Short mmCIF file of C-alpha atoms and ligand atoms in Angstrom, two decimals:
data_model
loop_
_atom_site.label_atom_id
_atom_site.label_comp_id
_atom_site.label_asym_id
_atom_site.label_seq_id
_atom_site.Cartn_x
_atom_site.Cartn_y
_atom_site.Cartn_z
CA MET A 1 -10.42 -22.04 8.73
CA GLN A 2 -13.81 -20.40 8.30
CA THR A 3 -13.49 -16.66 7.57
CA GLU A 4 -16.24 -14.45 8.93
CA ILE A 5 -16.93 -11.34 6.85
CA ILE A 6 -18.64 -8.47 8.69
CA ARG A 7 -19.86 -5.34 6.93
CA VAL A 8 -19.13 -2.31 9.12
CA ILE A 9 -21.10 0.71 8.02
CA ASP A 10 -21.14 2.66 11.27
CA PRO A 11 -18.34 1.81 13.73
CA GLU A 12 -20.05 3.63 16.59
CA ARG A 13 -23.32 1.76 16.27
CA GLN A 14 -21.51 -1.52 15.54
CA GLU A 15 -19.32 -1.40 18.64
CA GLY A 16 -20.33 -5.01 19.41
CA ASP A 17 -18.91 -6.28 16.10
CA LEU A 18 -15.68 -4.34 16.61
CA ARG A 19 -15.37 -5.69 20.17
CA ARG A 20 -15.61 -9.22 18.80
CA ALA A 21 -12.90 -8.43 16.23
CA ALA A 22 -10.74 -6.93 18.98
CA ASP A 23 -11.21 -10.12 21.03
CA VAL A 24 -10.00 -12.20 18.07
CA LEU A 25 -6.87 -10.01 17.90
CA ARG A 26 -6.21 -10.22 21.64
CA ALA A 27 -6.55 -14.01 21.47
CA GLY A 28 -3.75 -14.12 18.86
CA GLY A 29 -6.01 -14.39 15.79
CA LEU A 30 -5.96 -12.43 12.51
CA VAL A 31 -8.45 -9.78 11.39
CA ALA A 32 -8.31 -7.93 8.04
CA PHE A 33 -9.58 -4.37 8.37
CA PRO A 34 -9.99 -1.22 6.26
CA THR A 35 -7.69 1.79 6.50
CA GLU A 36 -7.68 5.03 4.51
CA THR A 37 -4.80 3.64 2.37
CA VAL A 38 -5.39 -0.08 1.73
CA TYR A 39 -6.78 -3.00 3.77
CA GLY A 40 -4.49 -4.37 6.49
CA LEU A 41 -4.02 -7.94 7.73
CA GLY A 42 -3.92 -7.38 11.49
CA GLY A 43 -2.49 -9.30 14.42
CA ASP A 44 -1.32 -8.35 17.94
CA ALA A 45 2.07 -6.66 17.41
CA THR A 46 3.28 -7.69 20.87
CA ASP A 47 2.61 -11.38 20.15
CA ASP A 48 5.36 -13.32 18.43
CA GLY A 49 2.89 -16.08 17.44
CA ALA A 50 0.47 -13.64 15.79
CA ALA A 51 3.33 -12.17 13.74
CA ARG A 52 4.24 -15.64 12.48
CA LYS A 53 0.62 -16.27 11.52
CA ILE A 54 0.59 -13.04 9.49
CA TYR A 55 3.66 -14.09 7.49
CA ALA A 56 2.16 -17.54 6.92
CA ALA A 57 -1.26 -16.20 5.84
CA LYS A 58 0.33 -13.82 3.31
CA GLY A 59 3.04 -16.21 2.17
CA ARG A 60 5.46 -13.37 2.94
CA PRO A 61 9.20 -13.73 3.56
CA SER A 62 9.74 -13.20 7.30
CA ASP A 63 12.62 -10.73 6.79
CA ASN A 64 10.18 -8.16 5.36
CA PRO A 65 9.05 -6.25 8.48
CA LEU A 66 5.50 -5.26 9.46
CA ILE A 67 4.05 -1.82 10.28
CA ILE A 68 2.53 -1.46 13.75
CA HIS A 69 -0.72 0.50 13.93
CA ILE A 70 -1.56 2.64 16.95
CA ALA A 71 -4.80 4.35 18.00
CA GLU A 72 -3.27 7.72 18.97
CA PRO A 73 -0.05 9.38 17.75
CA GLY A 74 0.99 9.74 21.41
CA ASP A 75 1.01 5.93 21.87
CA ALA A 76 4.17 5.58 19.75
CA GLY A 77 6.45 6.14 22.75
CA ARG A 78 5.30 2.87 24.35
CA TYR A 79 6.56 0.79 21.46
CA ALA A 80 9.32 2.91 19.91
CA VAL A 81 11.81 5.60 20.91
CA THR A 82 10.34 8.86 19.64
CA ASN A 83 12.16 12.16 18.98
CA PRO A 84 11.29 15.80 18.20
CA MET A 85 10.98 15.12 14.45
CA TYR A 86 8.47 12.34 15.13
CA HIS A 87 6.32 14.76 17.10
CA ARG A 88 6.48 17.35 14.33
CA LEU A 89 5.42 14.77 11.75
CA ALA A 90 2.69 13.47 14.05
CA LYS A 91 1.31 16.97 14.58
CA ALA A 92 1.23 17.65 10.85
CA PHE A 93 0.07 14.31 9.42
CA MET A 94 -1.38 11.95 12.07
CA PRO A 95 -3.79 10.30 12.12
CA GLY A 96 -3.24 9.75 8.40
CA PRO A 97 -1.29 7.93 5.69
CA LEU A 98 2.22 8.33 7.15
CA THR A 99 4.49 5.61 8.59
CA VAL A 100 7.59 6.56 10.58
CA ILE A 101 10.57 4.26 11.22
CA LEU A 102 11.86 4.56 14.80
CA PRO A 103 14.11 2.51 17.14
CA ARG A 104 11.98 -0.31 18.61
CA ARG A 105 11.32 -0.98 22.28
CA GLU A 106 11.65 -4.51 23.73
CA ILE A 107 7.87 -5.03 23.79
CA ILE A 108 7.83 -5.31 19.97
CA PRO A 109 9.31 -8.72 19.07
CA THR A 110 11.90 -8.97 16.29
CA SER A 111 9.55 -11.34 14.45
CA VAL A 112 7.46 -8.20 13.75
CA THR A 113 10.46 -6.08 12.70
CA GLY A 114 12.00 -8.74 10.47
CA GLY A 115 14.98 -8.92 12.82
CA LEU A 116 15.62 -5.15 12.69
CA GLU A 117 16.19 -2.90 15.71
CA THR A 118 13.77 -0.37 14.23
CA VAL A 119 9.98 -0.51 13.96
CA ALA A 120 7.56 1.12 11.51
CA VAL A 121 4.75 3.04 13.30
CA ARG A 122 1.52 4.34 11.78
CA CYS A 123 -1.67 5.87 13.17
CA PRO A 124 -4.46 5.35 10.61
CA SER A 125 -7.34 7.82 10.31
CA HIS A 126 -10.01 5.36 9.14
CA PRO A 127 -12.73 5.24 11.83
CA VAL A 128 -13.01 1.42 11.72
CA ALA A 129 -9.23 0.98 12.05
CA HIS A 130 -9.06 3.57 14.80
CA ARG A 131 -11.83 1.98 16.88
CA LEU A 132 -10.54 -1.56 16.36
CA ILE A 133 -7.03 -0.68 17.55
CA ALA A 134 -8.37 1.27 20.53
CA LEU A 135 -10.62 -1.64 21.58
CA ALA A 136 -7.83 -4.21 21.14
CA GLY A 137 -5.68 -2.19 23.56
CA VAL A 138 -2.52 -3.44 21.84
CA PRO A 139 -0.67 -2.16 18.76
CA ILE A 140 -1.78 -4.02 15.62
CA ALA A 141 0.87 -5.33 13.23
CA ALA A 142 -0.60 -5.16 9.74
CA PRO A 143 0.89 -5.55 6.31
CA SER A 144 -1.38 -4.97 3.34
CA ALA A 145 -4.02 -7.73 3.28
CA ASN A 146 -2.96 -9.33 -0.02
CA LEU A 147 -1.08 -12.52 -0.78
CA SER A 148 2.61 -11.66 -1.08
CA GLY A 149 3.41 -10.31 -4.56
CA LYS A 150 -0.21 -9.38 -5.45
CA PRO A 151 -1.49 -5.80 -5.62
CA SER A 152 -2.66 -4.44 -2.25
CA PRO A 153 -6.42 -4.80 -1.68
CA THR A 154 -8.51 -1.63 -1.72
CA CYS A 155 -11.90 -3.26 -1.05
CA ALA A 156 -13.10 -6.21 1.03
CA GLU A 157 -13.79 -8.32 -2.09
CA ASP A 158 -10.10 -8.11 -3.06
CA VAL A 159 -9.13 -9.13 0.48
CA ALA A 160 -11.53 -12.08 0.41
CA GLN A 161 -10.14 -13.21 -2.94
CA ASP A 162 -6.66 -13.54 -1.39
CA LEU A 163 -7.30 -14.42 2.25
CA CYS A 164 -10.57 -16.34 2.60
CA GLY A 165 -9.84 -19.42 4.70
CA ARG A 166 -6.56 -17.90 5.94
CA VAL A 167 -7.84 -15.36 8.51
CA GLU A 168 -10.50 -15.45 11.25
CA MET A 169 -12.32 -12.30 10.20
CA ILE A 170 -12.59 -9.64 7.50
CA LEU A 171 -14.14 -6.27 8.40
CA ASP A 172 -15.70 -4.84 5.26
CA GLY A 173 -15.61 -1.05 5.48
CA GLY A 174 -16.12 -0.43 1.76
CA ALA A 175 -13.57 1.04 -0.64
CA CYS A 176 -10.39 2.68 0.67
CA GLU A 177 -10.12 6.43 0.16
CA ILE A 178 -6.50 6.74 -1.00
CA GLY A 179 -5.86 3.36 -2.56
CA LEU A 180 -2.05 3.34 -2.28
CA GLU A 181 -0.10 2.34 0.85
CA SER A 182 1.15 4.93 3.34
CA THR A 183 4.18 7.15 2.84
CA ILE A 184 7.14 5.71 4.79
CA VAL A 185 9.91 7.91 6.20
CA LYS A 186 13.01 7.24 8.23
CA ILE A 187 14.22 9.94 10.62
CA ASP A 188 17.92 10.79 10.92
CA GLY A 189 18.22 13.68 13.38
CA ASP A 190 16.52 16.57 11.60
CA SER A 191 16.51 15.01 8.15
CA LEU A 192 14.14 12.53 6.56
CA THR A 193 14.57 9.79 3.99
CA LEU A 194 11.47 8.98 1.96
CA LEU A 195 11.43 5.19 1.65
CA ARG A 196 8.00 4.76 0.07
CA PRO A 197 5.91 7.60 -1.40
CA GLY A 198 2.18 7.64 -0.64
CA GLY A 199 -0.68 9.96 0.26
CA ILE A 200 1.64 12.33 2.16
CA THR A 201 3.67 13.77 -0.72
CA TYR A 202 7.32 14.82 -0.88
CA ASP A 203 6.19 18.46 -1.00
CA ALA A 204 4.04 18.03 2.10
CA LEU A 205 7.02 16.52 3.99
CA CYS A 206 9.16 19.48 2.90
CA MET A 207 6.76 21.83 4.71
CA VAL A 208 7.71 20.16 8.00
CA CYS A 209 11.35 19.28 7.35
CA ASP A 210 14.07 21.20 5.46
CA ARG A 211 16.00 18.13 4.47
CA VAL A 212 14.05 15.38 2.74
CA THR A 213 15.88 12.87 0.55
CA VAL A 214 14.09 10.42 -1.73
CA ALA A 215 15.70 6.97 -1.48
CA ASP A 216 17.10 5.81 -4.84
CA ALA A 217 15.00 2.65 -4.80
CA VAL A 218 11.78 4.71 -4.96
CA THR A 219 12.38 5.48 -8.64
CA HIS A 220 15.16 3.09 -9.69
CA GLN A 221 15.76 -0.61 -9.76
CA LEU A 222 18.16 -1.87 -7.09
CA ALA A 223 21.36 -3.47 -8.37
CA ALA A 224 21.56 -7.19 -7.60
CA ASP A 225 24.23 -6.64 -4.92
CA GLU A 226 22.65 -3.52 -3.36
CA ARG A 227 21.34 -3.65 0.21
CA PRO A 228 17.99 -1.80 0.48
CA ILE A 229 17.29 0.64 3.38
CA SER A 230 13.82 -0.85 3.61
CA PRO A 231 13.59 -4.62 3.14
CA GLY A 232 10.36 -4.28 1.16
CA MET A 233 12.22 -2.46 -1.62
CA LYS A 234 13.87 -5.62 -2.86
CA TYR A 235 10.69 -7.56 -3.48
CA ARG A 236 8.80 -7.47 -6.77
CA HIS A 237 5.64 -5.94 -5.37
CA TYR A 238 2.27 -5.13 -6.85
CA ALA A 239 2.81 -7.52 -9.70
CA PRO A 240 -0.02 -9.05 -11.69
CA ALA A 241 0.77 -12.40 -13.34
CA THR A 242 0.34 -10.83 -16.81
CA PRO A 243 3.38 -8.74 -17.89
CA VAL A 244 2.83 -4.98 -17.52
CA VAL A 245 4.43 -2.45 -19.92
CA LEU A 246 4.38 1.29 -19.22
CA LEU A 247 4.08 3.64 -22.17
CA ASP A 248 5.98 6.93 -22.29
CA GLY A 249 5.25 9.42 -25.07
CA ALA A 250 3.05 12.25 -26.35
CA PRO A 251 -0.68 11.61 -25.63
CA GLU A 252 -1.71 11.28 -29.32
CA ALA A 253 1.19 8.97 -30.15
CA VAL A 254 0.45 6.69 -27.20
CA LEU A 255 -3.24 6.52 -28.09
CA ALA A 256 -2.41 5.67 -31.71
CA PHE A 257 -0.06 2.94 -30.51
CA LEU A 258 -2.75 1.48 -28.23
CA ARG A 259 -5.32 1.40 -31.03
CA GLN A 260 -2.87 -0.40 -33.26
CA GLU A 261 -1.99 -2.91 -30.54
CA GLN A 262 -5.67 -3.69 -29.99
CA GLU A 263 -5.85 -4.91 -33.60
CA HIS A 264 -2.90 -7.26 -33.21
CA ARG A 265 -2.81 -8.47 -29.64
CA ARG A 266 -4.92 -9.54 -26.71
CA CYS A 267 -3.93 -6.58 -24.58
CA ALA A 268 -5.55 -5.11 -21.47
CA ILE A 269 -5.30 -1.33 -21.23
CA LEU A 270 -5.35 0.89 -18.16
CA CYS A 271 -6.43 4.09 -19.91
CA TYR A 272 -7.36 7.62 -18.91
CA ASP A 273 -11.11 8.31 -18.88
CA GLU A 274 -10.73 10.68 -21.85
CA GLU A 275 -9.23 7.92 -24.01
CA ARG A 276 -11.98 5.38 -23.51
CA ALA A 277 -14.17 6.43 -26.43
CA ALA A 278 -11.24 6.17 -28.86
CA LEU A 279 -10.42 2.56 -27.91
CA LEU A 280 -12.14 -0.76 -28.62
CA PRO A 281 -14.09 -1.69 -25.48
CA GLU A 282 -12.53 -5.12 -24.81
CA ARG A 283 -10.23 -5.28 -21.78
CA VAL A 284 -10.11 -1.50 -21.42
CA ILE A 285 -10.10 -0.28 -17.82
CA PRO A 286 -10.41 3.49 -17.21
CA VAL A 287 -8.39 4.61 -14.18
CA GLY A 288 -9.43 8.28 -13.92
CA GLY A 289 -8.87 11.53 -15.76
CA ARG A 290 -5.38 12.27 -17.14
CA GLN A 291 -4.89 15.08 -14.60
CA ASP A 292 -6.74 13.35 -11.75
CA LEU A 293 -3.89 11.63 -9.90
CA ALA A 294 -6.06 11.02 -6.82
CA ALA A 295 -8.56 8.99 -8.87
CA GLN A 296 -5.72 7.09 -10.56
CA ALA A 297 -4.19 6.26 -7.16
CA ASN A 298 -7.57 5.20 -5.88
CA ARG A 299 -8.25 2.82 -8.76
CA LEU A 300 -4.79 1.50 -9.65
CA PHE A 301 -4.58 -1.69 -7.58
CA HIS A 302 -8.11 -2.84 -8.30
CA ALA A 303 -7.55 -2.09 -12.01
CA LEU A 304 -4.39 -4.22 -12.00
CA ARG A 305 -6.32 -7.12 -10.46
CA GLU A 306 -9.08 -6.68 -13.04
CA ALA A 307 -6.60 -6.48 -15.91
CA ASP A 308 -4.93 -9.64 -14.66
CA ARG A 309 -8.24 -11.52 -14.79
CA ALA A 310 -9.06 -10.24 -18.30
CA GLY A 311 -7.19 -13.05 -20.07
CA ALA A 312 -4.74 -10.72 -21.84
CA ASP A 313 -1.19 -11.48 -22.94
CA ILE A 314 0.04 -8.05 -21.93
CA ILE A 315 -1.18 -5.09 -19.84
CA TYR A 316 -0.45 -1.56 -21.05
CA ALA A 317 -0.58 1.51 -18.79
CA HIS A 318 0.69 5.08 -18.89
CA LEU A 319 3.95 6.06 -17.24
CA PRO A 320 2.86 8.49 -14.48
CA PRO A 321 4.55 11.86 -13.84
CA MET A 322 6.83 12.01 -10.81
CA GLU A 323 5.30 15.15 -9.26
CA GLY A 324 2.93 15.27 -6.29
CA LEU A 325 0.92 12.08 -5.81
CA GLY A 326 2.39 11.00 -9.18
CA LEU A 327 5.58 9.87 -7.41
CA ALA A 328 3.61 7.26 -5.44
CA LEU A 329 1.86 6.08 -8.61
CA TYR A 330 5.17 5.98 -10.47
CA ASN A 331 6.79 3.94 -7.68
CA ARG A 332 3.99 1.32 -7.66
CA MET A 333 3.66 1.14 -11.43
CA ILE A 334 7.34 0.68 -12.28
CA ARG A 335 7.33 -2.21 -9.82
CA ALA A 336 4.18 -3.72 -11.28
CA ALA A 337 5.90 -3.44 -14.66
CA ALA A 338 9.23 -4.80 -13.36
CA HIS A 339 10.71 -1.52 -14.71
CA THR A 340 9.57 -2.16 -18.30
CA VAL A 341 8.98 1.21 -19.97
CA ARG A 342 8.41 1.52 -23.73
CA LYS A 343 9.11 4.87 -25.34
CA ILE A 344 6.60 5.79 -28.04
CA PRO A 345 8.19 8.17 -30.58
O1 TXA W 401 -0.74 1.91 4.18
C1 TXA W 401 -0.04 1.04 4.68
O2 TXA W 401 1.10 1.28 5.12
C2 TXA W 401 -0.61 -0.38 4.78
C3 TXA W 401 -1.81 -0.33 5.73
C4 TXA W 401 -2.37 -1.70 6.02
O3 TXA W 401 -1.45 0.34 6.90
N1 TXA W 401 0.37 -1.32 5.21
C5 TXA W 401 1.40 -1.73 4.41
O4 TXA W 401 2.23 -2.68 4.96
O5 TXA W 401 1.56 -1.30 3.30
P1 TXA W 401 3.25 -3.56 4.11
O6 TXA W 401 3.71 -4.59 5.06
O7 TXA W 401 2.61 -4.05 2.88
O8 TXA W 401 4.43 -2.60 3.81
C6 TXA W 401 5.32 -2.24 4.84
C7 TXA W 401 6.60 -1.71 4.29
C8 TXA W 401 7.49 -2.80 3.73
O9 TXA W 401 7.98 -2.39 2.47
C9 TXA W 401 8.59 -2.90 4.75
O10 TXA W 401 9.80 -3.28 4.17
C10 TXA W 401 8.65 -1.50 5.32
O11 TXA W 401 7.32 -1.10 5.36
N2 TXA W 401 9.16 -1.50 6.71
C11 TXA W 401 8.54 -2.00 7.80
N3 TXA W 401 9.33 -1.88 8.89
C12 TXA W 401 10.46 -1.29 8.48
C13 TXA W 401 11.67 -0.90 9.13
N4 TXA W 401 11.85 -1.12 10.43
N5 TXA W 401 12.63 -0.30 8.39
C14 TXA W 401 12.43 -0.07 7.06
N6 TXA W 401 11.32 -0.43 6.39
C15 TXA W 401 10.35 -1.03 7.08
MG1 MG W 402 2.28 -4.77 1.00
#
């Protein structure tokens, strides 16, 4: 398959390009598109055949369900059974990086939901995503636009690297603003379970809901016999081929360790901007200031891809804090590292 890549700078002036992409979707084809979180690999969420194509293109196990993307928060009721908590969340955070799990309506096939009776619903704020979904006139099922097991793509080049020849079209809307996938919550009456942390933080959710629980799997490894609440939790996500080790210790001790390792090993290092000058330049990838969690979130996935290409035997990175946006970083990084944390005394 020939993949057409279209640069979309101004969605309003490029309505014709977006109409063509919407036509591809309505005809059952696949279009990768930018969102404010990461790029999505889109197909018509009401079309069983399109869902199967998405799983095939990604090489993804078909029991790991897809998120459906809607143009307006109010559209959710057509595809899922909404409730008062959904409307509160929608008012506070949509459009934006929040996904809500709700009971599915018949119109969404179980091939999209991985056989579940619930469906994940999200209303992205990115203008290209918004216009594309509105023009398609159907909800768009879209997992992150990476090959299964690879870090999510945060720019069109990373999408092309994984999916060229596997999808009809890639809309290039530049770099994603947030860089980590959406926050996912499940509603149980008037309480929420946080299944995947993202741009909407735990603290932000607490402003809307008094009872927010963080699912164990967000910060801990599932036991072999444990059944996850969200199927995606059981997969080794975000993993580069090179082993990743997270370092936990006082800043000076960690920096000294890294310098020493550079002498002995071919290591790639995801470092803070402030540390760069103190390290040898080879295979060193700055990911943002130590305190700048937004920059770190924004650069993490691309940095992991870069580190993986650097020809290193091991990738070192810092163990993030668990507060604020740090929880989302922590969740992605412990998975990338397969829970390998090294304490530096
Ligand atoms: O930011 C995002 O959410 C991006 C962009 C493209 O919107 N999409 C994304 O999709 O990250 P994906 O497929 O890579 O991750 C979806 C996650 C999976 O971990 C899946 O298990 C979970 O959502 N999920 C989907 N439907 C679910 C359901 N009904 N119940 C529980 N978890 C669900
Ligand atoms: Mg994904």
